[in-house]
Amino acid sequence: NAGVTQTPKFQVLKTGQSMTLQCAQDMNHNSMYWYRQDPGMGLRLIYYSASEGTTDKGEVPNGYNVSRLNKREFSLRLESAAPSQTSVYFCASSERTEVNEKLFFGSGTQLSVL
Amino acid sequence: AQKVTQAQTEISVVEKEDVTLDCVYETRDTTYYLFWYKQPPSGELVFLIRRNSFDEQNEISGRYSWNFQKSTSSFNFTITASQVVDSAVYFCALSESSSRGANNLFFGTGTRLTVIP
């Protein structure tokens, strides 16, 4: 009954540090996504993976990299964290990337960059 | 240009009151989908409903109802007889058929609903 699992739930970084946010889904979904949520801005797509072995940029990809390790896992990496990357990060998945697909979300990672 | 506008940032109602959350969208596509998601205090977003651009029938699911009007580009969400468990942030979102690649949802900024017991 896990759905989409994200780790860690909270993280504090210093400017310039790197880290990887992990995401795994157990619904056998083909597509996975990373969003960030900022106050007053809704959710914005960072990167997505339409299927295993493919990744593509979303609306706000700068400063991030992703890896679709296998069908279950999709990680987001910050190589050199900046204060502007302070945000809540959500991983999501869907069966496909069709326009009408509903997304299943993880519970989020709250990241602070000092 | 913002594609989804939720003008109400925060709403507070007393339990059992009805409440309507507004959503106005903008798109040039003739084929698109509209969604509502709920974000309870636990944090994860939960899908509530989707409508396609060709189906303007209103929908009712228990205490929830949705009013889709293409003439005003609106997709409003009404909760009847609100309960404390309805307290959450509600997001309206738009997915356009012309979006490159993935299902890129454009989210509104959300409306925080607080139901006071």
PDB file of C-alpha atoms in Angstrom:
ATOM      1  CA  ASN A   1       0.000   0.000   0.000  1.00  0.00           C
ATOM      2  CA  ALA A   2       3.036   2.307  -0.193  1.00  0.00           C
ATOM      3  CA  GLY A   3       2.362   4.097  -3.512  1.00  0.00           C
ATOM      4  CA  VAL A   4       5.072   6.720  -4.023  1.00  0.00           C
ATOM      5  CA  THR A   5       7.793   6.891  -1.385  1.00  0.00           C
ATOM      6  CA  GLN A   6      10.212   9.764  -1.066  1.00  0.00           C
ATOM      7  CA  THR A   7      13.287  10.070   1.096  1.00  0.00           C
ATOM      8  CA  PRO A   8      14.323  12.041   3.039  1.00  0.00           C
ATOM      9  CA  LYS A   9      11.330  13.959   4.379  1.00  0.00           C
ATOM     10  CA  PHE A  10      13.438  16.871   5.583  1.00  0.00           C
ATOM     11  CA  GLN A  11      16.912  18.077   4.682  1.00  0.00           C
ATOM     12  CA  VAL A  12      19.021  21.121   5.457  1.00  0.00           C
ATOM     13  CA  LEU A  13      21.982  21.900   3.220  1.00  0.00           C
ATOM     14  CA  LYS A  14      24.612  24.573   3.082  1.00  0.00           C
ATOM     15  CA  THR A  15      25.098  26.488  -0.144  1.00  0.00           C
ATOM     16  CA  GLY A  16      27.287  24.471  -2.486  1.00  0.00           C
ATOM     17  CA  GLN A  17      26.561  21.076  -0.963  1.00  0.00           C
ATOM     18  CA  SER A  18      25.142  18.301  -3.065  1.00  0.00           C
ATOM     19  CA  MET A  19      22.453  15.768  -2.361  1.00  0.00           C
ATOM     20  CA  THR A  20      20.140  13.291  -4.003  1.00  0.00           C
ATOM     21  CA  LEU A  21      16.431  12.970  -3.362  1.00  0.00           C
ATOM     22  CA  GLN A  22      15.170   9.437  -3.767  1.00  0.00           C
ATOM     23  CA  CYS A  23      11.799   8.349  -5.089  1.00  0.00           C
ATOM     24  CA  ALA A  24      10.310   4.920  -5.614  1.00  0.00           C
ATOM     25  CA  GLN A  25       6.873   3.757  -6.706  1.00  0.00           C
ATOM     26  CA  ASP A  26       5.362   0.307  -6.413  1.00  0.00           C
ATOM     27  CA  MET A  27       2.435   0.715  -8.838  1.00  0.00           C
ATOM     28  CA  ASN A  28       4.335  -0.436 -11.929  1.00  0.00           C
ATOM     29  CA  HIS A  29       3.869   2.989 -13.473  1.00  0.00           C
ATOM     30  CA  ASN A  30       5.783   3.914 -16.586  1.00  0.00           C
ATOM     31  CA  SER A  31       6.097   7.638 -15.974  1.00  0.00           C
ATOM     32  CA  MET A  32       7.608   9.549 -13.098  1.00  0.00           C
ATOM     33  CA  TYR A  33       7.976  13.230 -12.295  1.00  0.00           C
ATOM     34  CA  TRP A  34       9.699  15.681 -10.001  1.00  0.00           C
ATOM     35  CA  TYR A  35       7.899  18.871  -8.975  1.00  0.00           C
ATOM     36  CA  ARG A  36       8.803  21.692  -6.670  1.00  0.00           C
ATOM     37  CA  GLN A  37       6.271  23.624  -4.622  1.00  0.00           C
ATOM     38  CA  ASP A  38       6.976  27.204  -3.650  1.00  0.00           C
ATOM     39  CA  PRO A  39       4.714  29.597  -1.736  1.00  0.00           C
ATOM     40  CA  GLY A  40       2.416  31.486  -4.054  1.00  0.00           C
ATOM     41  CA  MET A  41       3.562  29.568  -7.133  1.00  0.00           C
ATOM     42  CA  GLY A  42       1.811  26.225  -7.112  1.00  0.00           C
ATOM     43  CA  LEU A  43       3.743  23.181  -8.296  1.00  0.00           C
ATOM     44  CA  ARG A  44       6.202  23.379 -11.158  1.00  0.00           C
ATOM     45  CA  LEU A  45       7.642  20.491 -13.116  1.00  0.00           C
ATOM     46  CA  ILE A  46      11.401  20.060 -12.852  1.00  0.00           C
ATOM     47  CA  TYR A  47      12.050  16.867 -14.803  1.00  0.00           C
ATOM     48  CA  TYR A  48      10.075  13.866 -15.890  1.00  0.00           C
ATOM     49  CA  SER A  49      10.672  10.386 -17.180  1.00  0.00           C
ATOM     50  CA  ALA A  50       8.102   9.117 -19.638  1.00  0.00           C
ATOM     51  CA  SER A  51       9.434   5.579 -19.406  1.00  0.00           C
ATOM     52  CA  GLU A  52      12.392   3.647 -18.092  1.00  0.00           C
ATOM     53  CA  GLY A  53      15.555   4.861 -19.762  1.00  0.00           C
ATOM     54  CA  THR A  54      14.249   8.284 -20.769  1.00  0.00           C
ATOM     55  CA  THR A  55      14.287  11.632 -19.013  1.00  0.00           C
ATOM     56  CA  ASP A  56      13.350  15.109 -20.137  1.00  0.00           C
ATOM     57  CA  LYS A  57      13.293  18.656 -18.831  1.00  0.00           C
ATOM     58  CA  GLY A  58      10.231  20.300 -17.417  1.00  0.00           C
ATOM     59  CA  GLU A  59       9.524  23.925 -16.695  1.00  0.00           C
ATOM     60  CA  VAL A  60      12.342  24.612 -14.187  1.00  0.00           C
ATOM     61  CA  PRO A  61      15.244  22.164 -14.758  1.00  0.00           C
ATOM     62  CA  ASN A  62      18.223  24.437 -14.103  1.00  0.00           C
ATOM     63  CA  GLY A  63      20.402  23.302 -11.213  1.00  0.00           C
ATOM     64  CA  TYR A  64      19.040  19.750 -11.186  1.00  0.00           C
ATOM     65  CA  ASN A  65      19.822  16.386 -12.683  1.00  0.00           C
ATOM     66  CA  VAL A  66      17.790  13.206 -12.648  1.00  0.00           C
ATOM     67  CA  SER A  67      18.310   9.504 -13.050  1.00  0.00           C
ATOM     68  CA  ARG A  68      15.695   6.897 -13.881  1.00  0.00           C
ATOM     69  CA  LEU A  69      17.492   4.028 -12.253  1.00  0.00           C
ATOM     70  CA  ASN A  70      14.873   1.436 -13.178  1.00  0.00           C
ATOM     71  CA  LYS A  71      11.129   1.368 -13.592  1.00  0.00           C
ATOM     72  CA  ARG A  72      10.556   1.876  -9.882  1.00  0.00           C
ATOM     73  CA  GLU A  73      13.063   4.565  -9.021  1.00  0.00           C
ATOM     74  CA  PHE A  74      13.603   8.158 -10.119  1.00  0.00           C
ATOM     75  CA  SER A  75      16.126  10.299  -8.293  1.00  0.00           C
ATOM     76  CA  LEU A  76      16.700  14.052  -8.299  1.00  0.00           C
ATOM     77  CA  ARG A  77      20.178  15.433  -7.703  1.00  0.00           C
ATOM     78  CA  LEU A  78      21.269  18.893  -6.683  1.00  0.00           C
ATOM     79  CA  GLU A  79      24.952  19.173  -7.586  1.00  0.00           C
ATOM     80  CA  SER A  80      25.608  22.519  -5.903  1.00  0.00           C
ATOM     81  CA  ALA A  81      22.675  23.643  -3.815  1.00  0.00           C
ATOM     82  CA  ALA A  82      21.624  27.285  -3.813  1.00  0.00           C
ATOM     83  CA  PRO A  83      19.229  29.141  -1.503  1.00  0.00           C
ATOM     84  CA  SER A  84      16.832  29.517  -4.453  1.00  0.00           C
ATOM     85  CA  GLN A  85      16.377  25.749  -4.320  1.00  0.00           C
ATOM     86  CA  THR A  86      14.782  25.929  -0.900  1.00  0.00           C
ATOM     87  CA  SER A  87      11.421  24.347  -1.588  1.00  0.00           C
ATOM     88  CA  VAL A  88       9.206  21.345  -1.063  1.00  0.00           C
ATOM     89  CA  TYR A  89       9.918  18.666  -3.622  1.00  0.00           C
ATOM     90  CA  PHE A  90       7.333  16.161  -4.763  1.00  0.00           C
ATOM     91  CA  CYS A  91       7.813  13.011  -6.733  1.00  0.00           C
ATOM     92  CA  ALA A  92       4.863  11.678  -8.688  1.00  0.00           C
ATOM     93  CA  SER A  93       4.055   8.826 -11.005  1.00  0.00           C
ATOM     94  CA  SER A  94       1.424   7.890 -13.569  1.00  0.00           C
ATOM     95  CA  GLU A  95       0.728   4.918 -15.784  1.00  0.00           C
ATOM     96  CA  ARG A  96       1.659   6.863 -18.885  1.00  0.00           C
ATOM     97  CA  THR A  97       2.323  10.442 -19.904  1.00  0.00           C
ATOM     98  CA  GLU A  98      -0.974  10.923 -21.658  1.00  0.00           C
ATOM     99  CA  VAL A  99      -2.652  14.284 -21.211  1.00  0.00           C
ATOM    100  CA  ASN A 100      -5.498  12.821 -19.188  1.00  0.00           C
ATOM    101  CA  GLU A 101      -3.475  10.760 -16.750  1.00  0.00           C
ATOM    102  CA  LYS A 102      -3.890  11.382 -13.065  1.00  0.00           C
ATOM    103  CA  LEU A 103      -0.770  11.599 -10.971  1.00  0.00           C
ATOM    104  CA  PHE A 104       0.022   9.853  -7.715  1.00  0.00           C
ATOM    105  CA  PHE A 105       2.209  11.909  -5.406  1.00  0.00           C
ATOM    106  CA  GLY A 106       4.646  11.181  -2.644  1.00  0.00           C
ATOM    107  CA  SER A 107       4.455  13.054   0.654  1.00  0.00           C
ATOM    108  CA  GLY A 108       7.207  15.492  -0.235  1.00  0.00           C
ATOM    109  CA  THR A 109      10.715  16.465   0.843  1.00  0.00           C
ATOM    110  CA  GLN A 110      11.168  19.781   2.582  1.00  0.00           C
ATOM    111  CA  LEU A 111      14.580  21.134   1.610  1.00  0.00           C
ATOM    112  CA  SER A 112      16.228  24.195   3.100  1.00  0.00           C
ATOM    113  CA  VAL A 113      19.446  25.593   1.646  1.00  0.00           C
ATOM    114  CA  LEU A 114      21.250  28.010   3.933  1.00  0.00           C
TER     115      LEU A 114
ATOM    116  CA  ALA B   1       0.892  34.086 -18.795  1.00  0.00           C
ATOM    117  CA  GLN B   2      -0.573  32.208 -15.895  1.00  0.00           C
ATOM    118  CA  LYS B   3      -2.634  29.337 -17.148  1.00  0.00           C
ATOM    119  CA  VAL B   4      -4.540  28.505 -13.977  1.00  0.00           C
ATOM    120  CA  THR B   5      -5.737  31.121 -11.533  1.00  0.00           C
ATOM    121  CA  GLN B   6      -7.069  30.403  -8.084  1.00  0.00           C
ATOM    122  CA  ALA B   7      -7.849  33.851  -6.785  1.00  0.00           C
ATOM    123  CA  GLN B   8      -8.808  32.693  -3.310  1.00  0.00           C
ATOM    124  CA  THR B   9      -5.633  32.194  -1.304  1.00  0.00           C
ATOM    125  CA  GLU B  10      -7.335  31.213   1.945  1.00  0.00           C
ATOM    126  CA  ILE B  11     -10.924  30.502   2.942  1.00  0.00           C
ATOM    127  CA  SER B  12     -12.326  29.757   6.383  1.00  0.00           C
ATOM    128  CA  VAL B  13     -15.787  28.361   6.942  1.00  0.00           C
ATOM    129  CA  VAL B  14     -17.644  26.967   9.883  1.00  0.00           C
ATOM    130  CA  GLU B  15     -18.404  23.277   9.804  1.00  0.00           C
ATOM    131  CA  LYS B  16     -21.531  22.361   7.827  1.00  0.00           C
ATOM    132  CA  GLU B  17     -21.333  25.465   5.673  1.00  0.00           C
ATOM    133  CA  ASP B  18     -21.073  25.112   1.907  1.00  0.00           C
ATOM    134  CA  VAL B  19     -17.964  26.486   0.231  1.00  0.00           C
ATOM    135  CA  THR B  20     -16.970  27.026  -3.395  1.00  0.00           C
ATOM    136  CA  LEU B  21     -13.381  27.123  -4.567  1.00  0.00           C
ATOM    137  CA  ASP B  22     -12.852  29.042  -7.780  1.00  0.00           C
ATOM    138  CA  CYS B  23     -10.609  28.067 -10.671  1.00  0.00           C
ATOM    139  CA  VAL B  24     -10.155  29.989 -13.912  1.00  0.00           C
ATOM    140  CA  TYR B  25      -7.943  28.651 -16.654  1.00  0.00           C
ATOM    141  CA  GLU B  26      -6.420  29.840 -19.884  1.00  0.00           C
ATOM    142  CA  THR B  27      -5.563  27.737 -22.907  1.00  0.00           C
ATOM    143  CA  ARG B  28      -5.555  27.894 -26.685  1.00  0.00           C
ATOM    144  CA  ASP B  29      -5.947  24.156 -27.041  1.00  0.00           C
ATOM    145  CA  THR B  30      -9.321  22.720 -27.949  1.00  0.00           C
ATOM    146  CA  THR B  31      -8.458  19.479 -26.186  1.00  0.00           C
ATOM    147  CA  TYR B  32      -7.407  19.737 -22.589  1.00  0.00           C
ATOM    148  CA  TYR B  33      -8.058  18.289 -19.163  1.00  0.00           C
ATOM    149  CA  LEU B  34      -8.786  19.948 -15.877  1.00  0.00           C
ATOM    150  CA  PHE B  35      -8.023  18.446 -12.502  1.00  0.00           C
ATOM    151  CA  TRP B  36      -8.537  19.079  -8.832  1.00  0.00           C
ATOM    152  CA  TYR B  37      -6.079  17.782  -6.252  1.00  0.00           C
ATOM    153  CA  LYS B  38      -6.297  17.928  -2.482  1.00  0.00           C
ATOM    154  CA  GLN B  39      -3.231  18.413  -0.273  1.00  0.00           C
ATOM    155  CA  PRO B  40      -4.098  17.515   3.336  1.00  0.00           C
ATOM    156  CA  PRO B  41      -1.780  18.424   6.221  1.00  0.00           C
ATOM    157  CA  SER B  42       0.101  15.161   5.682  1.00  0.00           C
ATOM    158  CA  GLY B  43       1.521  16.728   2.523  1.00  0.00           C
ATOM    159  CA  GLU B  44       0.893  14.410  -0.426  1.00  0.00           C
ATOM    160  CA  LEU B  45      -1.425  15.566  -3.173  1.00  0.00           C
ATOM    161  CA  VAL B  46      -4.450  13.398  -3.768  1.00  0.00           C
ATOM    162  CA  PHE B  47      -6.347  13.292  -7.046  1.00  0.00           C
ATOM    163  CA  LEU B  48     -10.014  14.275  -6.797  1.00  0.00           C
ATOM    164  CA  ILE B  49     -11.381  14.654 -10.313  1.00  0.00           C
ATOM    165  CA  ARG B  50     -10.546  15.249 -13.966  1.00  0.00           C
ATOM    166  CA  ARG B  51     -12.705  16.632 -16.763  1.00  0.00           C
ATOM    167  CA  ASN B  52     -11.978  16.794 -20.464  1.00  0.00           C
ATOM    168  CA  SER B  53     -12.730  19.854 -22.513  1.00  0.00           C
ATOM    169  CA  PHE B  54     -15.569  18.174 -24.390  1.00  0.00           C
ATOM    170  CA  ASP B  55     -17.559  17.220 -21.347  1.00  0.00           C
ATOM    171  CA  GLU B  56     -19.271  20.130 -19.636  1.00  0.00           C
ATOM    172  CA  GLN B  57     -21.552  18.030 -17.515  1.00  0.00           C
ATOM    173  CA  ASN B  58     -21.370  18.916 -13.877  1.00  0.00           C
ATOM    174  CA  GLU B  59     -20.304  16.147 -11.602  1.00  0.00           C
ATOM    175  CA  ILE B  60     -21.308  15.259  -8.092  1.00  0.00           C
ATOM    176  CA  SER B  61     -19.522  12.847  -5.821  1.00  0.00           C
ATOM    177  CA  GLY B  62     -20.973  12.741  -2.349  1.00  0.00           C
ATOM    178  CA  ARG B  63     -20.514  16.174  -0.802  1.00  0.00           C
ATOM    179  CA  TYR B  64     -18.259  17.288  -3.669  1.00  0.00           C
ATOM    180  CA  SER B  65     -19.458  18.825  -6.902  1.00  0.00           C
ATOM    181  CA  TRP B  66     -17.739  20.446  -9.831  1.00  0.00           C
ATOM    182  CA  ASN B  67     -19.061  23.052 -12.229  1.00  0.00           C
ATOM    183  CA  PHE B  68     -17.221  23.252 -15.552  1.00  0.00           C
ATOM    184  CA  GLN B  69     -18.138  26.197 -17.777  1.00  0.00           C
ATOM    185  CA  LYS B  70     -16.178  26.688 -20.983  1.00  0.00           C
ATOM    186  CA  SER B  71     -17.887  30.024 -21.652  1.00  0.00           C
ATOM    187  CA  THR B  72     -16.176  31.506 -18.611  1.00  0.00           C
ATOM    188  CA  SER B  73     -13.127  29.186 -18.596  1.00  0.00           C
ATOM    189  CA  SER B  74     -13.935  28.107 -15.094  1.00  0.00           C
ATOM    190  CA  PHE B  75     -13.898  24.837 -13.223  1.00  0.00           C
ATOM    191  CA  ASN B  76     -15.221  25.518  -9.747  1.00  0.00           C
ATOM    192  CA  PHE B  77     -15.360  23.076  -6.875  1.00  0.00           C
ATOM    193  CA  THR B  78     -18.080  23.091  -4.225  1.00  0.00           C
ATOM    194  CA  ILE B  79     -18.042  21.250  -0.928  1.00  0.00           C
ATOM    195  CA  THR B  80     -21.466  20.879   0.630  1.00  0.00           C
ATOM    196  CA  ALA B  81     -21.857  20.622   4.386  1.00  0.00           C
ATOM    197  CA  SER B  82     -18.145  21.025   4.992  1.00  0.00           C
ATOM    198  CA  GLN B  83     -16.362  18.941   7.596  1.00  0.00           C
ATOM    199  CA  VAL B  84     -13.138  19.440   9.523  1.00  0.00           C
ATOM    200  CA  VAL B  85     -11.523  16.677   7.437  1.00  0.00           C
ATOM    201  CA  ASP B  86     -11.995  18.873   4.381  1.00  0.00           C
ATOM    202  CA  SER B  87      -9.355  21.257   5.712  1.00  0.00           C
ATOM    203  CA  ALA B  88      -6.552  21.176   3.172  1.00  0.00           C
ATOM    204  CA  VAL B  89      -4.989  23.043   0.293  1.00  0.00           C
ATOM    205  CA  TYR B  90      -6.836  22.448  -2.956  1.00  0.00           C
ATOM    206  CA  PHE B  91      -5.140  22.765  -6.314  1.00  0.00           C
ATOM    207  CA  CYS B  92      -6.714  23.177  -9.711  1.00  0.00           C
ATOM    208  CA  ALA B  93      -4.570  22.064 -12.656  1.00  0.00           C
ATOM    209  CA  LEU B  94      -4.656  22.089 -16.450  1.00  0.00           C
ATOM    210  CA  SER B  95      -3.129  19.633 -18.904  1.00  0.00           C
ATOM    211  CA  GLU B  96      -3.004  20.609 -22.572  1.00  0.00           C
ATOM    212  CA  SER B  97      -2.912  18.231 -25.503  1.00  0.00           C
ATOM    213  CA  SER B  98      -0.229  20.364 -27.137  1.00  0.00           C
ATOM    214  CA  SER B  99       2.200  19.885 -24.247  1.00  0.00           C
ATOM    215  CA  ARG B 100       5.431  18.395 -25.480  1.00  0.00           C
ATOM    216  CA  GLY B 101       6.128  14.945 -24.150  1.00  0.00           C
ATOM    217  CA  ALA B 102       4.773  14.352 -20.741  1.00  0.00           C
ATOM    218  CA  ASN B 103       1.661  15.122 -18.921  1.00  0.00           C
ATOM    219  CA  ASN B 104       2.811  18.582 -17.840  1.00  0.00           C
ATOM    220  CA  LEU B 105       0.239  19.808 -15.418  1.00  0.00           C
ATOM    221  CA  PHE B 106      -0.030  23.550 -14.907  1.00  0.00           C
ATOM    222  CA  PHE B 107      -1.054  24.059 -11.315  1.00  0.00           C
ATOM    223  CA  GLY B 108      -2.805  26.984  -9.773  1.00  0.00           C
ATOM    224  CA  THR B 109      -1.367  28.471  -6.627  1.00  0.00           C
ATOM    225  CA  GLY B 110      -3.833  26.628  -4.430  1.00  0.00           C
ATOM    226  CA  THR B 111      -6.585  27.603  -2.014  1.00  0.00           C
ATOM    227  CA  ARG B 112      -6.126  26.807   1.660  1.00  0.00           C
ATOM    228  CA  LEU B 113      -9.464  25.797   3.150  1.00  0.00           C
ATOM    229  CA  THR B 114      -9.916  25.774   6.902  1.00  0.00           C
ATOM    230  CA  VAL B 115     -13.088  24.295   8.322  1.00  0.00           C
ATOM    231  CA  ILE B 116     -13.722  25.467  11.851  1.00  0.00           C
ATOM    232  CA  PRO B 117     -15.547  23.055  14.135  1.00  0.00           C
TER     233      PRO B 117
END
